[in-house]
Amino acid sequence: DAEITQSPRHKITETGRQVTLACHQTWNHNNMFWYRQDLGHGLRLIHYSYGVHDTNKGEVSDGYSVSRSNTEDLPLTLESAASSQTSVYFCASSDASPGYEQYFGPGTRLTVT
Amino acid sequence: KQEVTQIPAALSVPEGENLVLNCSFTDSAIYNLQWFRQDPGKGLTSLLLIQSSQREQTSGRLNASLDKSSGRSTLYIAASQPGDSATYLCAVTEGTYKYIFGTGTRLKVLA
């Protein structure tokens, strides 16, 4: 069955370190998204991609970057981790049609100390 | 700027009740609306997707309706069960594939 996987599921890191969160989907979807979920803010879009070599900034992109070298993967990098980036991170994917239904990964809980 | 609101933020009901969860959005020019379920510590599970040309979708005990002109959607859960306890999120897209999420309704069904 097609799925989206995220790794690691839990991560503790120190302020200032570079961290990369992996997202891998086997749906063969063109569209991939990264969100963060925080109490009181709901899900907020960090970055998204509509295809290989395409990346776009979402509403909370400062301090994060992504790259898309193939259809299946969209890794999220925190260039220099900050305590404000402690959150739960979700990856999602969708196809271009017929309704853009989004499928989510299980999430990565990141703690920056 | 599109904003999505879900009221109430939390709801407790006894088992067996039929219930309605509400989702409202400020800009009616949406492409589709999707309802999700999220269990504690888990990811989001898609429940129903309603495209802009549709008025409702049904899956088992769930029925979602969409009224674009009034900027509202409802998720109806029939004969609620303790296993329905979760947070329910709605999200809309305006045709750019990006979704804008509400903050969710936390549902507790009491046995």
PDB file of C-alpha atoms in Angstrom:
ATOM      1  CA  ASP A   1       0.000   0.000   0.000  1.00  0.00           C
ATOM      2  CA  ALA A   2       1.134   3.539  -0.731  1.00  0.00           C
ATOM      3  CA  GLU A   3       2.143   5.587   2.280  1.00  0.00           C
ATOM      4  CA  ILE A   4       4.096   8.524   3.651  1.00  0.00           C
ATOM      5  CA  THR A   5       6.834   7.888   6.176  1.00  0.00           C
ATOM      6  CA  GLN A   6       8.714  10.374   8.320  1.00  0.00           C
ATOM      7  CA  SER A   7      11.955   9.929  10.197  1.00  0.00           C
ATOM      8  CA  PRO A   8      12.957  10.266  12.881  1.00  0.00           C
ATOM      9  CA  ARG A   9       9.691  10.098  14.817  1.00  0.00           C
ATOM     10  CA  HIS A  10      11.273  11.854  17.785  1.00  0.00           C
ATOM     11  CA  LYS A  11      14.340  14.093  17.885  1.00  0.00           C
ATOM     12  CA  ILE A  12      16.038  16.112  20.607  1.00  0.00           C
ATOM     13  CA  THR A  13      18.678  18.566  19.493  1.00  0.00           C
ATOM     14  CA  GLU A  14      20.554  21.562  20.820  1.00  0.00           C
ATOM     15  CA  THR A  15      20.163  25.186  19.860  1.00  0.00           C
ATOM     16  CA  GLY A  16      22.288  26.103  16.853  1.00  0.00           C
ATOM     17  CA  ARG A  17      22.595  22.616  15.374  1.00  0.00           C
ATOM     18  CA  GLN A  18      21.486  21.777  11.851  1.00  0.00           C
ATOM     19  CA  VAL A  19      18.693  19.213  11.737  1.00  0.00           C
ATOM     20  CA  THR A  20      17.146  17.406   8.785  1.00  0.00           C
ATOM     21  CA  LEU A  21      13.750  15.720   8.936  1.00  0.00           C
ATOM     22  CA  ALA A  22      13.019  13.126   6.265  1.00  0.00           C
ATOM     23  CA  CYS A  23       9.760  12.618   4.379  1.00  0.00           C
ATOM     24  CA  HIS A  24       9.246   9.808   1.867  1.00  0.00           C
ATOM     25  CA  GLN A  25       6.048   9.040  -0.046  1.00  0.00           C
ATOM     26  CA  THR A  26       5.206   6.141  -2.304  1.00  0.00           C
ATOM     27  CA  TRP A  27       1.993   7.647  -3.721  1.00  0.00           C
ATOM     28  CA  ASN A  28       3.938   9.087  -6.671  1.00  0.00           C
ATOM     29  CA  HIS A  29       2.333  12.449  -5.874  1.00  0.00           C
ATOM     30  CA  ASN A  30       3.690  15.611  -7.432  1.00  0.00           C
ATOM     31  CA  ASN A  31       2.740  17.868  -4.507  1.00  0.00           C
ATOM     32  CA  MET A  32       4.454  17.653  -1.123  1.00  0.00           C
ATOM     33  CA  PHE A  33       4.077  19.860   1.949  1.00  0.00           C
ATOM     34  CA  TRP A  34       5.651  20.467   5.327  1.00  0.00           C
ATOM     35  CA  TYR A  35       3.567  21.761   8.245  1.00  0.00           C
ATOM     36  CA  ARG A  36       4.236  22.441  11.868  1.00  0.00           C
ATOM     37  CA  GLN A  37       1.568  21.988  14.535  1.00  0.00           C
ATOM     38  CA  ASP A  38       1.595  24.002  17.723  1.00  0.00           C
ATOM     39  CA  LEU A  39      -0.992  24.483  20.445  1.00  0.00           C
ATOM     40  CA  GLY A  40      -3.093  27.520  19.705  1.00  0.00           C
ATOM     41  CA  HIS A  41      -1.879  27.826  16.108  1.00  0.00           C
ATOM     42  CA  GLY A  42      -3.113  24.679  14.436  1.00  0.00           C
ATOM     43  CA  LEU A  43      -1.270  23.510  11.335  1.00  0.00           C
ATOM     44  CA  ARG A  44       0.879  26.069   9.552  1.00  0.00           C
ATOM     45  CA  LEU A  45       2.535  25.614   6.190  1.00  0.00           C
ATOM     46  CA  ILE A  46       6.340  25.821   6.162  1.00  0.00           C
ATOM     47  CA  HIS A  47       7.369  24.883   2.599  1.00  0.00           C
ATOM     48  CA  TYR A  48       5.826  23.068  -0.316  1.00  0.00           C
ATOM     49  CA  SER A  49       6.791  21.602  -3.672  1.00  0.00           C
ATOM     50  CA  TYR A  50       4.782  21.003  -6.836  1.00  0.00           C
ATOM     51  CA  GLY A  51       7.379  18.732  -8.433  1.00  0.00           C
ATOM     52  CA  VAL A  52      11.038  17.862  -8.804  1.00  0.00           C
ATOM     53  CA  HIS A  53      13.310  20.898  -8.386  1.00  0.00           C
ATOM     54  CA  ASP A  54      10.321  23.092  -7.404  1.00  0.00           C
ATOM     55  CA  THR A  55      10.159  24.571  -3.883  1.00  0.00           C
ATOM     56  CA  ASN A  56       8.061  27.381  -2.414  1.00  0.00           C
ATOM     57  CA  LYS A  57       7.847  29.208   0.906  1.00  0.00           C
ATOM     58  CA  GLY A  58       4.827  28.908   3.121  1.00  0.00           C
ATOM     59  CA  GLU A  59       3.651  31.226   5.868  1.00  0.00           C
ATOM     60  CA  VAL A  60       6.312  30.241   8.435  1.00  0.00           C
ATOM     61  CA  SER A  61       9.398  29.478   6.329  1.00  0.00           C
ATOM     62  CA  ASP A  62      12.056  31.515   8.170  1.00  0.00           C
ATOM     63  CA  GLY A  63      14.829  29.233   9.460  1.00  0.00           C
ATOM     64  CA  TYR A  64      13.763  26.275   7.289  1.00  0.00           C
ATOM     65  CA  SER A  65      14.735  25.010   3.847  1.00  0.00           C
ATOM     66  CA  VAL A  66      13.729  22.159   1.544  1.00  0.00           C
ATOM     67  CA  SER A  67      14.997  20.615  -1.653  1.00  0.00           C
ATOM     68  CA  ARG A  68      13.268  18.241  -4.072  1.00  0.00           C
ATOM     69  CA  SER A  69      15.609  16.050  -6.104  1.00  0.00           C
ATOM     70  CA  ASN A  70      13.099  13.277  -6.818  1.00  0.00           C
ATOM     71  CA  THR A  71       9.362  12.666  -6.654  1.00  0.00           C
ATOM     72  CA  GLU A  72       9.401  10.590  -3.472  1.00  0.00           C
ATOM     73  CA  ASP A  73      11.357  12.747  -1.003  1.00  0.00           C
ATOM     74  CA  LEU A  74      11.129  16.236   0.490  1.00  0.00           C
ATOM     75  CA  PRO A  75      13.597  16.643   3.370  1.00  0.00           C
ATOM     76  CA  LEU A  76      13.126  19.612   5.705  1.00  0.00           C
ATOM     77  CA  THR A  77      16.279  21.255   7.076  1.00  0.00           C
ATOM     78  CA  LEU A  78      16.494  23.532  10.078  1.00  0.00           C
ATOM     79  CA  GLU A  79      19.624  25.516   9.355  1.00  0.00           C
ATOM     80  CA  SER A  80      20.348  26.523  12.976  1.00  0.00           C
ATOM     81  CA  ALA A  81      17.785  25.096  15.359  1.00  0.00           C
ATOM     82  CA  ALA A  82      16.081  27.496  17.771  1.00  0.00           C
ATOM     83  CA  SER A  83      13.861  26.779  20.783  1.00  0.00           C
ATOM     84  CA  SER A  84      10.957  28.390  18.902  1.00  0.00           C
ATOM     85  CA  GLN A  85      11.189  25.506  16.429  1.00  0.00           C
ATOM     86  CA  THR A  86      10.213  22.965  19.049  1.00  0.00           C
ATOM     87  CA  SER A  87       7.071  21.527  17.504  1.00  0.00           C
ATOM     88  CA  VAL A  88       5.460  18.557  15.801  1.00  0.00           C
ATOM     89  CA  TYR A  89       6.240  18.465  12.087  1.00  0.00           C
ATOM     90  CA  PHE A  90       3.981  16.818   9.519  1.00  0.00           C
ATOM     91  CA  CYS A  91       4.689  15.976   5.925  1.00  0.00           C
ATOM     92  CA  ALA A  92       1.831  15.591   3.443  1.00  0.00           C
ATOM     93  CA  SER A  93       1.386  14.856  -0.233  1.00  0.00           C
ATOM     94  CA  SER A  94      -1.358  15.216  -2.818  1.00  0.00           C
ATOM     95  CA  ASP A  95      -1.888  14.624  -6.487  1.00  0.00           C
ATOM     96  CA  ALA A  96      -2.871  17.338  -8.926  1.00  0.00           C
ATOM     97  CA  SER A  97      -6.341  15.883  -9.470  1.00  0.00           C
ATOM     98  CA  PRO A  98      -9.166  15.210  -9.045  1.00  0.00           C
ATOM     99  CA  GLY A  99      -9.550  16.927  -5.672  1.00  0.00           C
ATOM    100  CA  TYR A 100      -6.051  17.486  -4.290  1.00  0.00           C
ATOM    101  CA  GLU A 101      -6.828  15.161  -1.375  1.00  0.00           C
ATOM    102  CA  GLN A 102      -3.942  15.385   1.082  1.00  0.00           C
ATOM    103  CA  TYR A 103      -2.383  12.394   2.819  1.00  0.00           C
ATOM    104  CA  PHE A 104      -0.330  12.896   5.943  1.00  0.00           C
ATOM    105  CA  GLY A 105       2.665  11.215   7.502  1.00  0.00           C
ATOM    106  CA  PRO A 106       2.751  10.220  11.201  1.00  0.00           C
ATOM    107  CA  GLY A 107       4.722  13.291  12.285  1.00  0.00           C
ATOM    108  CA  THR A 108       8.100  14.061  13.876  1.00  0.00           C
ATOM    109  CA  ARG A 109       8.226  15.506  17.375  1.00  0.00           C
ATOM    110  CA  LEU A 110      11.238  17.844  17.554  1.00  0.00           C
ATOM    111  CA  THR A 111      12.540  19.309  20.793  1.00  0.00           C
ATOM    112  CA  VAL A 112      15.227  21.992  20.692  1.00  0.00           C
ATOM    113  CA  THR A 113      16.969  22.480  24.032  1.00  0.00           C
TER     114      THR A 113
ATOM    115  CA  LYS B   1      -6.644  36.311   3.493  1.00  0.00           C
ATOM    116  CA  GLN B   2      -8.587  33.094   3.998  1.00  0.00           C
ATOM    117  CA  GLU B   3      -9.335  32.194   7.603  1.00  0.00           C
ATOM    118  CA  VAL B   4     -10.888  28.949   8.787  1.00  0.00           C
ATOM    119  CA  THR B   5     -12.699  28.741  12.115  1.00  0.00           C
ATOM    120  CA  GLN B   6     -14.026  25.747  13.987  1.00  0.00           C
ATOM    121  CA  ILE B   7     -16.459  26.173  16.841  1.00  0.00           C
ATOM    122  CA  PRO B   8     -16.685  24.797  19.462  1.00  0.00           C
ATOM    123  CA  ALA B   9     -13.046  24.121  20.316  1.00  0.00           C
ATOM    124  CA  ALA B  10     -14.094  21.172  22.497  1.00  0.00           C
ATOM    125  CA  LEU B  11     -17.217  19.058  22.846  1.00  0.00           C
ATOM    126  CA  SER B  12     -18.289  16.217  25.139  1.00  0.00           C
ATOM    127  CA  VAL B  13     -21.313  14.079  24.337  1.00  0.00           C
ATOM    128  CA  PRO B  14     -22.757  10.819  25.651  1.00  0.00           C
ATOM    129  CA  GLU B  15     -22.413   7.722  23.508  1.00  0.00           C
ATOM    130  CA  GLY B  16     -25.155   7.284  20.922  1.00  0.00           C
ATOM    131  CA  GLU B  17     -25.796  10.956  20.287  1.00  0.00           C
ATOM    132  CA  ASN B  18     -25.867  12.400  16.798  1.00  0.00           C
ATOM    133  CA  LEU B  19     -23.657  15.448  16.592  1.00  0.00           C
ATOM    134  CA  VAL B  20     -22.602  18.235  14.258  1.00  0.00           C
ATOM    135  CA  LEU B  21     -19.181  19.845  13.999  1.00  0.00           C
ATOM    136  CA  ASN B  22     -18.919  23.236  12.336  1.00  0.00           C
ATOM    137  CA  CYS B  23     -16.348  24.771  10.044  1.00  0.00           C
ATOM    138  CA  SER B  24     -16.552  28.283   8.608  1.00  0.00           C
ATOM    139  CA  PHE B  25     -14.307  30.074   6.130  1.00  0.00           C
ATOM    140  CA  THR B  26     -14.093  33.736   5.185  1.00  0.00           C
ATOM    141  CA  ASP B  27     -13.579  33.541   1.406  1.00  0.00           C
ATOM    142  CA  SER B  28     -16.116  31.491  -0.525  1.00  0.00           C
ATOM    143  CA  ALA B  29     -13.788  31.060  -3.534  1.00  0.00           C
ATOM    144  CA  ILE B  30     -12.568  27.662  -2.417  1.00  0.00           C
ATOM    145  CA  TYR B  31     -11.718  24.709  -4.618  1.00  0.00           C
ATOM    146  CA  ASN B  32     -12.445  22.008  -2.080  1.00  0.00           C
ATOM    147  CA  LEU B  33     -12.792  21.293   1.627  1.00  0.00           C
ATOM    148  CA  GLN B  34     -11.380  18.301   3.474  1.00  0.00           C
ATOM    149  CA  TRP B  35     -12.246  16.932   6.910  1.00  0.00           C
ATOM    150  CA  PHE B  36      -9.569  15.130   8.926  1.00  0.00           C
ATOM    151  CA  ARG B  37      -9.411  13.205  12.151  1.00  0.00           C
ATOM    152  CA  GLN B  38      -6.381  13.369  14.441  1.00  0.00           C
ATOM    153  CA  ASP B  39      -5.862  11.025  17.379  1.00  0.00           C
ATOM    154  CA  PRO B  40      -3.541  12.150  20.200  1.00  0.00           C
ATOM    155  CA  GLY B  41       0.106  11.899  19.164  1.00  0.00           C
ATOM    156  CA  LYS B  42      -0.817  10.756  15.663  1.00  0.00           C
ATOM    157  CA  GLY B  43      -0.970  12.148  12.167  1.00  0.00           C
ATOM    158  CA  LEU B  44      -4.052  13.309  10.297  1.00  0.00           C
ATOM    159  CA  THR B  45      -6.400  10.831   8.691  1.00  0.00           C
ATOM    160  CA  SER B  46      -8.544  12.018   5.799  1.00  0.00           C
ATOM    161  CA  LEU B  47     -12.266  11.480   6.420  1.00  0.00           C
ATOM    162  CA  LEU B  48     -14.076  13.220   3.593  1.00  0.00           C
ATOM    163  CA  LEU B  49     -13.231  15.546   0.735  1.00  0.00           C
ATOM    164  CA  ILE B  50     -15.874  17.775  -0.848  1.00  0.00           C
ATOM    165  CA  GLN B  51     -15.093  19.421  -4.145  1.00  0.00           C
ATOM    166  CA  SER B  52     -16.546  22.890  -4.794  1.00  0.00           C
ATOM    167  CA  SER B  53     -19.138  21.515  -7.222  1.00  0.00           C
ATOM    168  CA  GLN B  54     -20.463  19.087  -4.597  1.00  0.00           C
ATOM    169  CA  ARG B  55     -22.874  19.743  -1.754  1.00  0.00           C
ATOM    170  CA  GLU B  56     -22.103  16.756   0.448  1.00  0.00           C
ATOM    171  CA  GLN B  57     -20.151  13.538   0.877  1.00  0.00           C
ATOM    172  CA  THR B  58     -20.948  10.489   2.982  1.00  0.00           C
ATOM    173  CA  SER B  59     -18.834   7.730   4.434  1.00  0.00           C
ATOM    174  CA  GLY B  60     -20.430   5.305   6.847  1.00  0.00           C
ATOM    175  CA  ARG B  61     -21.734   7.252   9.854  1.00  0.00           C
ATOM    176  CA  LEU B  62     -20.152  10.476   8.611  1.00  0.00           C
ATOM    177  CA  ASN B  63     -21.773  13.074   6.390  1.00  0.00           C
ATOM    178  CA  ALA B  64     -20.130  16.326   5.394  1.00  0.00           C
ATOM    179  CA  SER B  65     -21.966  19.183   3.741  1.00  0.00           C
ATOM    180  CA  LEU B  66     -20.669  22.297   2.039  1.00  0.00           C
ATOM    181  CA  ASP B  67     -22.380  25.649   1.526  1.00  0.00           C
ATOM    182  CA  LYS B  68     -19.868  27.819  -0.302  1.00  0.00           C
ATOM    183  CA  SER B  69     -22.080  30.895  -0.486  1.00  0.00           C
ATOM    184  CA  SER B  70     -22.390  31.083   3.291  1.00  0.00           C
ATOM    185  CA  GLY B  71     -18.814  29.938   3.926  1.00  0.00           C
ATOM    186  CA  ARG B  72     -19.783  26.926   6.001  1.00  0.00           C
ATOM    187  CA  SER B  73     -19.314  23.193   6.221  1.00  0.00           C
ATOM    188  CA  THR B  74     -20.691  20.745   8.747  1.00  0.00           C
ATOM    189  CA  LEU B  75     -19.562  17.257   9.681  1.00  0.00           C
ATOM    190  CA  TYR B  76     -22.409  15.125  10.950  1.00  0.00           C
ATOM    191  CA  ILE B  77     -21.554  12.046  13.023  1.00  0.00           C
ATOM    192  CA  ALA B  78     -24.422   9.633  13.582  1.00  0.00           C
ATOM    193  CA  ALA B  79     -24.727   7.407  16.637  1.00  0.00           C
ATOM    194  CA  SER B  80     -21.456   8.528  18.182  1.00  0.00           C
ATOM    195  CA  GLN B  81     -19.141   5.974  19.804  1.00  0.00           C
ATOM    196  CA  PRO B  82     -16.238   6.316  22.263  1.00  0.00           C
ATOM    197  CA  GLY B  83     -13.919   5.393  19.374  1.00  0.00           C
ATOM    198  CA  ASP B  84     -14.959   8.619  17.659  1.00  0.00           C
ATOM    199  CA  SER B  85     -13.124  10.602  20.344  1.00  0.00           C
ATOM    200  CA  ALA B  86     -10.446  12.614  18.556  1.00  0.00           C
ATOM    201  CA  THR B  87      -9.738  16.076  17.207  1.00  0.00           C
ATOM    202  CA  TYR B  88     -11.523  16.901  13.961  1.00  0.00           C
ATOM    203  CA  LEU B  89      -9.943  19.395  11.584  1.00  0.00           C
ATOM    204  CA  CYS B  90     -11.277  21.009   8.458  1.00  0.00           C
ATOM    205  CA  ALA B  91      -9.145  22.563   5.745  1.00  0.00           C
ATOM    206  CA  VAL B  92      -9.858  24.453   2.533  1.00  0.00           C
ATOM    207  CA  THR B  93      -7.869  25.000  -0.620  1.00  0.00           C
ATOM    208  CA  GLU B  94      -8.309  27.790  -3.115  1.00  0.00           C
ATOM    209  CA  GLY B  95      -6.975  25.913  -6.112  1.00  0.00           C
ATOM    210  CA  THR B  96      -3.256  26.260  -5.470  1.00  0.00           C
ATOM    211  CA  TYR B  97      -3.055  22.813  -3.848  1.00  0.00           C
ATOM    212  CA  LYS B  98      -2.257  24.511  -0.532  1.00  0.00           C
ATOM    213  CA  TYR B  99      -4.591  23.859   2.381  1.00  0.00           C
ATOM    214  CA  ILE B 100      -5.539  26.314   5.121  1.00  0.00           C
ATOM    215  CA  PHE B 101      -6.510  24.592   8.340  1.00  0.00           C
ATOM    216  CA  GLY B 102      -8.867  25.379  11.158  1.00  0.00           C
ATOM    217  CA  THR B 103      -7.669  24.828  14.730  1.00  0.00           C
ATOM    218  CA  GLY B 104      -9.967  21.867  15.230  1.00  0.00           C
ATOM    219  CA  THR B 105     -12.725  20.611  17.499  1.00  0.00           C
ATOM    220  CA  ARG B 106     -11.690  18.199  20.238  1.00  0.00           C
ATOM    221  CA  LEU B 107     -14.464  15.621  20.618  1.00  0.00           C
ATOM    222  CA  LYS B 108     -14.937  13.321  23.568  1.00  0.00           C
ATOM    223  CA  VAL B 109     -17.656  10.665  23.430  1.00  0.00           C
ATOM    224  CA  LEU B 110     -18.488   9.350  26.887  1.00  0.00           C
ATOM    225  CA  ALA B 111     -19.352   5.678  27.374  1.00  0.00           C
TER     226      ALA B 111
END
